[in-house]
XYZ file of C-alpha atoms in Angstrom:
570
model
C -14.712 27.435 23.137
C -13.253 27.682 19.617
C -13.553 23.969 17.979
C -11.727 22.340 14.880
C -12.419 18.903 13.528
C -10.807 17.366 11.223
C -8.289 19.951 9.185
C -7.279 23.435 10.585
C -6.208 26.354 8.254
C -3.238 27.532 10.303
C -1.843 31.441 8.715
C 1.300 33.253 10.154
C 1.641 36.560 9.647
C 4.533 39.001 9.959
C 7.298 41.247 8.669
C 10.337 40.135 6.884
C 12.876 39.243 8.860
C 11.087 38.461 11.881
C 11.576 34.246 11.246
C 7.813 33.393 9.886
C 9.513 30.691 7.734
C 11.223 29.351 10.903
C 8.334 28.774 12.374
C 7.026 27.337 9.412
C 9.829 24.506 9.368
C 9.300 23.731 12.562
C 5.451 23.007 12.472
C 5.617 21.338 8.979
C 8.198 19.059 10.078
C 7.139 18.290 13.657
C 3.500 17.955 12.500
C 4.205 15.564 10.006
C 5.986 13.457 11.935
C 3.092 13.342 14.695
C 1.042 11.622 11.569
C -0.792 14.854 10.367
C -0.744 15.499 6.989
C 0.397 18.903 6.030
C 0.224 21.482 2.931
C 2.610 24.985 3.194
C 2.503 27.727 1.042
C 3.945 31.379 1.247
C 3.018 34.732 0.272
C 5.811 37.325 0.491
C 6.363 41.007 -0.521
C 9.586 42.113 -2.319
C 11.748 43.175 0.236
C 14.435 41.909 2.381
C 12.876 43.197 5.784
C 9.702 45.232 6.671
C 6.301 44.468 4.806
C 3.815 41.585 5.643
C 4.479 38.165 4.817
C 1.953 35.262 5.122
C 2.455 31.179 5.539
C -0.240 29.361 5.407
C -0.206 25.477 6.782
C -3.218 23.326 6.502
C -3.115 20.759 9.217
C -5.594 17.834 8.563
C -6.276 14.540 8.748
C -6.247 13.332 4.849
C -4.099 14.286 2.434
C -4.456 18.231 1.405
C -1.979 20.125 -1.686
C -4.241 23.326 -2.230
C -4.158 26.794 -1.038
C -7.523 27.805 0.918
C -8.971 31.030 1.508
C -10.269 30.241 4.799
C -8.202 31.052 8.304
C -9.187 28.982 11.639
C -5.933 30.662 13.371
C -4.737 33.433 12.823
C -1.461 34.124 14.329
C -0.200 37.787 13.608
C 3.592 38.419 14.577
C 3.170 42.437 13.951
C 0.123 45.371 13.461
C -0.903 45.008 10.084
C -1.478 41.597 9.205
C -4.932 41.565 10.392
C -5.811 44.400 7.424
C -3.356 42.769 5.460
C -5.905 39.557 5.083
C -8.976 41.176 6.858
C -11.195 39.332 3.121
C -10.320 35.617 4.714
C -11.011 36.316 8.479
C -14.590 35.063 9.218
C -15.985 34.813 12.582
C -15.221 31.318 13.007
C -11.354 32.779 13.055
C -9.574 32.306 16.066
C -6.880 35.283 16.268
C -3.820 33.689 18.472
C -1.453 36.097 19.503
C -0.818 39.526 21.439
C -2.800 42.570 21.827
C -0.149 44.612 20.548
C -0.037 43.116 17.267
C -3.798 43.427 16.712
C -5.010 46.825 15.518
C -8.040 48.433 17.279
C -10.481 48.656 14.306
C -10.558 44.699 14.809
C -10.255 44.200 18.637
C -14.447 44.233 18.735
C -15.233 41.577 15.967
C -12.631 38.867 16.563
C -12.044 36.368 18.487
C -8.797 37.119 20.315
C -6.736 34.471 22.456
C -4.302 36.463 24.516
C -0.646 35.180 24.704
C 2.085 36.343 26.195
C 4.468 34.878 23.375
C 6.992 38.093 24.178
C 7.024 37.556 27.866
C 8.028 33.876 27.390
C 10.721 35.035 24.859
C 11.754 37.327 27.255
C 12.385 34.449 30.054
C 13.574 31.970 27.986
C 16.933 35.456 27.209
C 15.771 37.518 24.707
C 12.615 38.561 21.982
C 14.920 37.033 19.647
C 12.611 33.382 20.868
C 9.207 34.678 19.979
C 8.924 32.720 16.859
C 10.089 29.421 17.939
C 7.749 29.990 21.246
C 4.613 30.460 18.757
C 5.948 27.282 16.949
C 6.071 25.181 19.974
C 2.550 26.946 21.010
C 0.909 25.341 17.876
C 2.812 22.254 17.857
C 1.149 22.150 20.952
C -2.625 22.473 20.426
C -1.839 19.429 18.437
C -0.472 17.671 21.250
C 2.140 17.015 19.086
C 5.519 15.172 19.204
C 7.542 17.438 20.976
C 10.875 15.217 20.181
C 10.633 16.247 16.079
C 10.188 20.053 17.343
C 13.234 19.286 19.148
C 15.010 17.181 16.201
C 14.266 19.930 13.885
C 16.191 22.718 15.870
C 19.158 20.729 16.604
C 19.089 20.405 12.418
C 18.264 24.412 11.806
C 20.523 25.788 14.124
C 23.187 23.112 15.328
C 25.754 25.538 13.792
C 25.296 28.155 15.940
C 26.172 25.734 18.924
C 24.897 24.444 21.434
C 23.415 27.112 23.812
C 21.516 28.662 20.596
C 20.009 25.027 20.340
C 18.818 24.621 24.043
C 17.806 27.902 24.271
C 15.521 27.456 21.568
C 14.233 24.256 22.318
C 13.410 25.883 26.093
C 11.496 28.780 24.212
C 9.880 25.865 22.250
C 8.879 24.085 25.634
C 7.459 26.405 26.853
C 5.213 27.214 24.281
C 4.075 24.037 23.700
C 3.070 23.556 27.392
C 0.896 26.796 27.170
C -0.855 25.347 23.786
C -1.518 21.831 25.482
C -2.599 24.173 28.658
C -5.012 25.955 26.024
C -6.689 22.804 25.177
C -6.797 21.401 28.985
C -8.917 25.042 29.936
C -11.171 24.414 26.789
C -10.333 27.874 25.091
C -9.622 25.813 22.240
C -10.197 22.186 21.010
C -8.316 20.749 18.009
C -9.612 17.348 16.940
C -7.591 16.067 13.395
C -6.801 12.405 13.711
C -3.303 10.730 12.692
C -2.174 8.462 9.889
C 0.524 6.518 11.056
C 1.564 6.091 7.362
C 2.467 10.116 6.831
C 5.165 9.898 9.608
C 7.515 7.761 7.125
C 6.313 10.057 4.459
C 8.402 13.082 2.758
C 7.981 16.599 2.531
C 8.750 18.006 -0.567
C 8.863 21.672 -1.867
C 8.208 22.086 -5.704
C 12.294 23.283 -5.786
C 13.009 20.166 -4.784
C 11.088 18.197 -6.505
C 12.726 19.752 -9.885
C 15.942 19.598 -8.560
C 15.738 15.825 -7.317
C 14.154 15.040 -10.596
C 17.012 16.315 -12.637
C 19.605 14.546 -10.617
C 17.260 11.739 -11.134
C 17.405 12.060 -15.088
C 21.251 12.327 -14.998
C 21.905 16.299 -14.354
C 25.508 17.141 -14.379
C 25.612 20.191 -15.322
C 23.398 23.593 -14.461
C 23.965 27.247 -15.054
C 22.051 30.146 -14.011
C 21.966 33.853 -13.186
C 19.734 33.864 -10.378
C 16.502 35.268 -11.090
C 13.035 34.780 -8.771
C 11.265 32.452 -8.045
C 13.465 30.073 -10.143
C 16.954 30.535 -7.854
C 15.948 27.906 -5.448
C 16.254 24.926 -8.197
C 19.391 26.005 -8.781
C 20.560 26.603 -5.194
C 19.426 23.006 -4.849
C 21.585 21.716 -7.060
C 24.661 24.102 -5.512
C 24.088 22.380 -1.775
C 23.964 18.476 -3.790
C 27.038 19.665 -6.256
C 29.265 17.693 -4.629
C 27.584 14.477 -3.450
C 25.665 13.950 -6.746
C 29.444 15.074 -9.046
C 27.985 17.830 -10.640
C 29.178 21.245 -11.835
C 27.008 24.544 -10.616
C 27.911 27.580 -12.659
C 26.463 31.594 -10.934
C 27.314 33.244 -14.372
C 27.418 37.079 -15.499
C 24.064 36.806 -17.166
C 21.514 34.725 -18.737
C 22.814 34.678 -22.470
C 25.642 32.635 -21.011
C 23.811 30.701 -19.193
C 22.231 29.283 -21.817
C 24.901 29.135 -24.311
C 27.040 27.114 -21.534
C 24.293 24.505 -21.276
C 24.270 24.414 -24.702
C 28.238 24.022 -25.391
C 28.063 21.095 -22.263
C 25.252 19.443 -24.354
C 27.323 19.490 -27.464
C 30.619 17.590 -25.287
C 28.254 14.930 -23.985
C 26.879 16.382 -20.184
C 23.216 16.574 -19.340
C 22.356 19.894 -18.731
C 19.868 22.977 -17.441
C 19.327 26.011 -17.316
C 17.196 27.599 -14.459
C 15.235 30.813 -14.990
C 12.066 33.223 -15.208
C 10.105 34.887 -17.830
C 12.549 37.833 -18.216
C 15.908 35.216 -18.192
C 14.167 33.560 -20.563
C 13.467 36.338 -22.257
C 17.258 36.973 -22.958
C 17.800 33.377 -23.823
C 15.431 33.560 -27.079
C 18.280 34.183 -29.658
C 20.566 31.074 -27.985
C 16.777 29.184 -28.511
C 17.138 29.444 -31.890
C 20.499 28.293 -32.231
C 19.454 24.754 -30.180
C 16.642 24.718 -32.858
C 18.917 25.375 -35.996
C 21.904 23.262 -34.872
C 19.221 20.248 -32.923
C 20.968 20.454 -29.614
C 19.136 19.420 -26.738
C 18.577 21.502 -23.955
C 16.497 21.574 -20.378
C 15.058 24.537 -19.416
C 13.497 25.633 -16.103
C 11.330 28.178 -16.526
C 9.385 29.777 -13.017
C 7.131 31.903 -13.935
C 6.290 35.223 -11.856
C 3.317 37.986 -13.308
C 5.031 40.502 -15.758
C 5.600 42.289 -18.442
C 8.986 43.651 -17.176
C 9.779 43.227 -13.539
C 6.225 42.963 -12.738
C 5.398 40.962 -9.622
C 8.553 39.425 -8.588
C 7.675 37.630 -5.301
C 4.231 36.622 -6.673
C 2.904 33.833 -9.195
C 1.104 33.743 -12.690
C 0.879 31.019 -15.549
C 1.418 34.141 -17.942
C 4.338 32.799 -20.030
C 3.227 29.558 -21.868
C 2.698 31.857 -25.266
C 6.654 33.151 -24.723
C 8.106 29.416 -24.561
C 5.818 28.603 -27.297
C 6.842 31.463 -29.646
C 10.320 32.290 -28.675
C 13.055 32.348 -30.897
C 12.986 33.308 -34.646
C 12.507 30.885 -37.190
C 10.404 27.661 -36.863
C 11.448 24.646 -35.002
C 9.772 22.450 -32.278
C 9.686 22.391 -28.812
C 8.399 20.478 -25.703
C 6.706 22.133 -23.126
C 6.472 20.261 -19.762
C 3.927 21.780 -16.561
C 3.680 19.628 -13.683
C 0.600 19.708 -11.355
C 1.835 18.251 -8.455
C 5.170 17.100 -6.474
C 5.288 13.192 -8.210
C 4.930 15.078 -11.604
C 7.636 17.606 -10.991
C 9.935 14.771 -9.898
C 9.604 12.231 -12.597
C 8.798 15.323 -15.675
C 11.868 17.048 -14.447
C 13.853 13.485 -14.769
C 12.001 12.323 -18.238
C 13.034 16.200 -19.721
C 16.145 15.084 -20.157
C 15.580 11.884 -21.809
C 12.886 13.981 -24.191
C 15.689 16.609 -25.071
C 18.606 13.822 -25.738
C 16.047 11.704 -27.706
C 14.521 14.817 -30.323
C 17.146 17.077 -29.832
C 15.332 19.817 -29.250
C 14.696 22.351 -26.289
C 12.716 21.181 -23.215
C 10.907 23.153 -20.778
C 10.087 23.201 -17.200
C 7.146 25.532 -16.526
C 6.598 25.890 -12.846
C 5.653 29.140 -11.693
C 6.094 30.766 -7.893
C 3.220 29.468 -6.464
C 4.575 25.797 -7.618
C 8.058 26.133 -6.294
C 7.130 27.601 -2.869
C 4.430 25.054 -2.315
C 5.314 21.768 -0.026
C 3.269 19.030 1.441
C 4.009 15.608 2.367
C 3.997 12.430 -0.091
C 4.845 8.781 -0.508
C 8.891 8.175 -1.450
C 9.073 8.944 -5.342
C 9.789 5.008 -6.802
C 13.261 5.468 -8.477
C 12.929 2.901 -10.477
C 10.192 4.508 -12.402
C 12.674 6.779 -13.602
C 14.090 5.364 -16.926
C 17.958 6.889 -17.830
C 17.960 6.991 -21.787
C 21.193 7.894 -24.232
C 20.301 8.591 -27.514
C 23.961 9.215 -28.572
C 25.350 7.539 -31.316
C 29.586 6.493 -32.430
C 31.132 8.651 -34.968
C 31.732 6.154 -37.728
C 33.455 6.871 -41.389
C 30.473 8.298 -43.161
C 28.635 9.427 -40.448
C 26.186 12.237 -41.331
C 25.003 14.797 -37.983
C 21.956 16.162 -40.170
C 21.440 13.316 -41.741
C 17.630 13.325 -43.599
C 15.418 10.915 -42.298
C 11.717 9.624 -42.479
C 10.693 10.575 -38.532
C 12.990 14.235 -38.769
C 15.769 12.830 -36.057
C 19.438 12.923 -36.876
C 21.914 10.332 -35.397
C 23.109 12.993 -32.564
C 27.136 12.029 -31.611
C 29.800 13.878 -29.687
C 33.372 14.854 -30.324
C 35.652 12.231 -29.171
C 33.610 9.213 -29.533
C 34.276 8.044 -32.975
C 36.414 8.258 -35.883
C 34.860 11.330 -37.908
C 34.444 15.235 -36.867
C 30.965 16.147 -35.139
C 29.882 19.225 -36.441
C 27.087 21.520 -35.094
C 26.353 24.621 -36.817
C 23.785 27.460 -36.402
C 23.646 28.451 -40.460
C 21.535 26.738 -43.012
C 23.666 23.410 -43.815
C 23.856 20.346 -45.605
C 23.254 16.645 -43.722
C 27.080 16.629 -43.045
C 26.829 19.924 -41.465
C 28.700 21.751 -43.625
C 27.024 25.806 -44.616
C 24.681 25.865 -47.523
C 22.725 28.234 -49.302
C 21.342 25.135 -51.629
C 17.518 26.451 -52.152
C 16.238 22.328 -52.145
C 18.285 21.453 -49.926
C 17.066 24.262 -47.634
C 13.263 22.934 -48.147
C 14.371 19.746 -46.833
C 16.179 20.988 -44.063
C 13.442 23.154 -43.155
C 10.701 20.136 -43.218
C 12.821 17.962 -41.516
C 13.162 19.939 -38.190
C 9.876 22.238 -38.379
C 7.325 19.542 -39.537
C 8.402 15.921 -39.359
C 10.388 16.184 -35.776
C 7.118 17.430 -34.799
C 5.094 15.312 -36.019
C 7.184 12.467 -34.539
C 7.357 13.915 -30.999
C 3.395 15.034 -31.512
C 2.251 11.565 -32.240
C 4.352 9.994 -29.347
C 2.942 12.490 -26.894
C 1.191 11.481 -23.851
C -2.094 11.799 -23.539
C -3.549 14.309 -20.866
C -4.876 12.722 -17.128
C -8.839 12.455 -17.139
C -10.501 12.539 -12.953
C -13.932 11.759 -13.175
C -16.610 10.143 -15.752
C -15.661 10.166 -19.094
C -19.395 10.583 -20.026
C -19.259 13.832 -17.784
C -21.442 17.172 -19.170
C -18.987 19.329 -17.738
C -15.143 19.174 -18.166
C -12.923 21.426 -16.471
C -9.312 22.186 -17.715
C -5.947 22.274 -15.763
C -2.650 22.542 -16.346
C 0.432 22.895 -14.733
C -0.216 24.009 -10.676
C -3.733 24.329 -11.281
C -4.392 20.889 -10.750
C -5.154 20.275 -6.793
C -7.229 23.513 -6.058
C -9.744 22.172 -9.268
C -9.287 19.193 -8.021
C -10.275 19.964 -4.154
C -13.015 22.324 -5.542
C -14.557 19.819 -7.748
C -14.452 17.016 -4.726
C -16.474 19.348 -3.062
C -18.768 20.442 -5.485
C -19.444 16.970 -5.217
C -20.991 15.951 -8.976
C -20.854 12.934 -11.044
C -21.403 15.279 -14.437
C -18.125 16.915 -13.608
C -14.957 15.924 -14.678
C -11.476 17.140 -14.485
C -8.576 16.815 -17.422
C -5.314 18.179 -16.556
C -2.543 18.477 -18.594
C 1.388 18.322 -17.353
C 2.288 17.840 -21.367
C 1.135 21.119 -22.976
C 2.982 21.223 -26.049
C 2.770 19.555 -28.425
C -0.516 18.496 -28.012
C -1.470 14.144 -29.265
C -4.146 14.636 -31.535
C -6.012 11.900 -29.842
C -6.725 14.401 -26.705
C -9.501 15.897 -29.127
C -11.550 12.867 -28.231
C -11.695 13.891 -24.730
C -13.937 16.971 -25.684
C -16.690 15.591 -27.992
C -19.903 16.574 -26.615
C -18.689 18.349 -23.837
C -19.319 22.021 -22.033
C -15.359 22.756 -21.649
C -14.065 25.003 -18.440
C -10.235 26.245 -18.414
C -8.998 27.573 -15.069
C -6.079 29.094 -15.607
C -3.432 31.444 -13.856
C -3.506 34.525 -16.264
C -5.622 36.818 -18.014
C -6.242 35.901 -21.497
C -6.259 32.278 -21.338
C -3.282 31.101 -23.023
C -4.036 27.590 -22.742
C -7.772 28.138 -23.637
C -6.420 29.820 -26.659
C -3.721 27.056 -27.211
C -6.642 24.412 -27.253
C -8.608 25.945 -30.064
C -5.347 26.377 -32.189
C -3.993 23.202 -31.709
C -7.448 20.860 -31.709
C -9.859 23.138 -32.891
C -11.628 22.609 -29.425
C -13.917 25.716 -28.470
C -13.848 26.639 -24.895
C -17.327 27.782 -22.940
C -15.572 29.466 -19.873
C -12.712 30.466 -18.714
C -12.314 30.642 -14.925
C -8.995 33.507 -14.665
C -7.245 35.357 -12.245
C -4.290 37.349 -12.224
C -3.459 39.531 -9.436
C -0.269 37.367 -8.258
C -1.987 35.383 -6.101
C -2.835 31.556 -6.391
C -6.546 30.340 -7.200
C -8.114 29.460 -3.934
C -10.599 26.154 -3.642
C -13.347 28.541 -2.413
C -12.878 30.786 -5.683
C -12.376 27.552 -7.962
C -15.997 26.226 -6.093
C -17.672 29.501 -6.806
C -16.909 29.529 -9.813
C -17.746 26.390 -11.352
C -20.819 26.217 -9.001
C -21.998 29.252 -11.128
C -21.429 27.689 -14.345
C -22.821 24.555 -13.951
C -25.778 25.375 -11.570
């Protein structure tokens, strides 16, 4: 008998195209609603069919957000999955599937529970019901609640009509009767216990958490050329369009796409832009112009492993030194990461209040991992969100560059007030007018590159400290580094180790510094040279012992975190 207590690792494996994330909706919803708490995350080749693409769903009974490298069941869809993640099969690994799809190097050191998944396809009409019979196999071992599995296909496929929707709850059925029948013979126990609180909870994807937190901070306006991973904010926003009043513009490329959100700034709207690192890329000279002329803008920015095309369908924090340095000429920005689905949500709606209030760009960095990641949470509390207009009337006299003490202009818009708003991307004068003026130039150039940042520095939030503040050890996160340290650390289990995570990366509060007196610093971080590491010592002066990297595409593991900062501080 093969045994589970208390969490399962649950990976799917198969080729595009053959409905793995079908039959990841179905157990993510369905077990969720039975009172387990769940955590989803895919892996996924570029291509639109063929390949090997994994889901992995961790099934357990407290609340779990990272990615671990363990598998308890294993269910492989076609031949090749079993190679394809042969380093996380151990030989506590229950493989759950067909013979067929199991290649003979492997068929003498797993553990193999044969099921005839096809044959019950096959009765319920057609092959066509294999995935949604391994879904209701699962849902099954669970002794789940077979009423969401059902609820949940009447939602995915209700408009293909009605006999699509019984024949796939049949295919379901029967599945789940052989997984319950599984447990009965004692092949295989699964023991996770329920929270009656999770089955009011939500499950949210890091897409949606951006996208609900821009509608949140008063999004009406978004324009894109779609671009992976970041499409899916942006599709959001497309399905909402019309219940929320908002306009969704596909454009020819990304140089308009910022240069749109920039012109619906200018008239008043609330907009983003939703990208990756080579959109972006194309964006930097429209950058510059929000810096020169101060008009706000929200960017999304997704980031994927480059240079160049790179990795498309994989993840990497490798672009926090291209938001930093793009565009020519020097003016501020804010650089936003979130760690987990509450910070996405109420980041994504405060970016907008941050780019109306400073006038100045605002960015999003999620990356693929991030947006493809979904677990279930507690209702976001709208009224946390604050809505903030920093827009001022027009009035005789009124001066759109005007110099002050803390670098922010008044910022109006045409139509609302008596005198012309002016926004220009040359060198100008407080009314806004061109000007070649060498001290007035100085001025101009203080005002935006030194005191705006000064002002926004100082009023920057301070990063979120886990653990002792008297800790030996502190280890670094930002962005969606945040639960795997966090998991690792909880089981490494020691009171000398503390976590500090940082969603605000730039610019940095001089009063973080404090945090690192006397301590022996670790950053874990999503690329290969460290950019935050490196961002620390330039911005605080703080000097980093270790750097815990990785950069092959895929996400940081809790086991690799673990091993990792077990070696360094035992």
């Amino acid at each position: 008998m093969s045994e589970f207590r208390g969490e399962v690792s649950i990976v799917l494996g198969g080729a595009a195209g053959q409905g793995i994330q079908t039959v990841e909706g179905i157990l993510t919803y369905a077990l969720k609603r039975s009172g387990y708490h769940v955590y989803a995350n895919k892996e996924y080749m570029s291509r639109v069919r063929g390949g090997i693409n994994t889901t992995e769903i961790r099934v357990s009974s407290r609340r779990v957000r990272a990615f671990v490298k363990r598998i308890d069941i294993l269910v492989p869809f076609k031949q090749g999955v079993l190679s394809w993640v042969a380093h996380r099969i151990s030989e506590n690994t229950v493989v759950l599937g067909e013979r067929e799809n199991v290649e003979e190097s492997f068929l003498d050191s797993i553990n193999l529970v044969e099921v005839p998944l096809t044959k019950l396809a096959l009765e319920t009409g057609s092959q066509l019901y294999l995935n949604t019979t391994a879904a209701g196999l699962i849902v099954g071992l669970f002794h789940g609640d077979f009423g969401a599995v059902e609820e949940y296909i009447r939602k995915r496929f209700g408009s293909k009509g009605e006999n699509v929707v019984g024949k796939n709850i049949e295919a379901a059925k029967k599945g789940y009767e052989l997984g319950v029948k599984l447990c009965e013979e004692g092949t295989i126990r699964v023991e996770v216990e329920r929270d009656e609180k999770v089955r009011e909870e939500i499950l949210l994807s890091g897409t949606e958490a951006v996208g609900i937190g821009a509608l949140a901070g008063g999004m009406n306006f978004l324009s894109f050329y779609p671009m992976s991973p970041s499409t899916g904010v942006s599709t959001f926003a497309a399905q909402h369009a019309e219940e929320f009043g908002i306009v969704v513009e596909q454009v020819e490329d990304e140089i308009s796409a910022i240069n749109m959100a920039l012109g619906a700034w200018f008239a008043g709207a609330r907009a983003m832009v939703s990208t990756s690192g080579g959109g972006f890329a194309l964006m930097s000279e429209a950058l510059s112009l929000a810096g020169m002329a101060e008009n706000p803008i929200v960017i999304h920015l997704a980031q994927r492993p480059g240079p160049a095309t790179g990795l498309p369908t994989r993840t990497m924090q490798g672009d926090l030194n291209l938001v930093l340095y793009a565009g020519h000429g020097d003016f501020p920005r804010i650089i936003l990461a979130p760690g987990s689905m509450e910070e996405a949500f109420y980041l994504s709606a405060e970016a907008f209040n941050l780019a109306d209030k400073y006038q100045v760009p605002v960015i999003i960095l999620t990356d693929e991992y991030f947006v493809d990641t979904y677990y279930n949470l507690p209702k976001p509390e709208l009224k946390k969100v604050r809505f903030e207009r920093h827009i001022v009337e027009a009035k005789p006299g009124y001066r759109r560059y005007e110099l002050t003490e803390d670098g922010i202009s008044p910022r109006a818009v045409p139509g609302y007030g008596e005198e012309v708003v002016i926004a220009n991307g040359n060198e100008h004068d407080e009314w806004g007018d061109i000007t070649e003026d060498a001290k007035l130039t100085r001025k101009m150039q203080k005002k935006r590159a030194v005191k705006k940042l000064e002002t926004i520095r100082k009023n920057a939030p301070l990063p979120k400290l886990f653990g002792n503040e008297d800790a030996k050890y502190l280890v670094v996160s930002w962005g969606s580094t945040l639960h795997v340290v966090e998991e690792a650390l909880e089981k490494l289990g020691r009171d000398d180790v503390a976590l500090l995570h940082f969603s605000w990366v730039y610019p940095l509060n001089p009063g973080t510094k404090r945090f690192f007196e006397d301590k022996t610093v670790i950053v874990v971080e999503n690329n290969i040279t460290g950019q935050f590491a490196d961002l620390l010592r330039k911005e605080l002066g703080v000097e980093v012992h270790h750097r815990v990297l990785k950069y092959d595409g895929r996400p940081f593991s809790v086991e690799e975190v673990f091993d990792a900062l077990k070696g360094v501080v035992e």
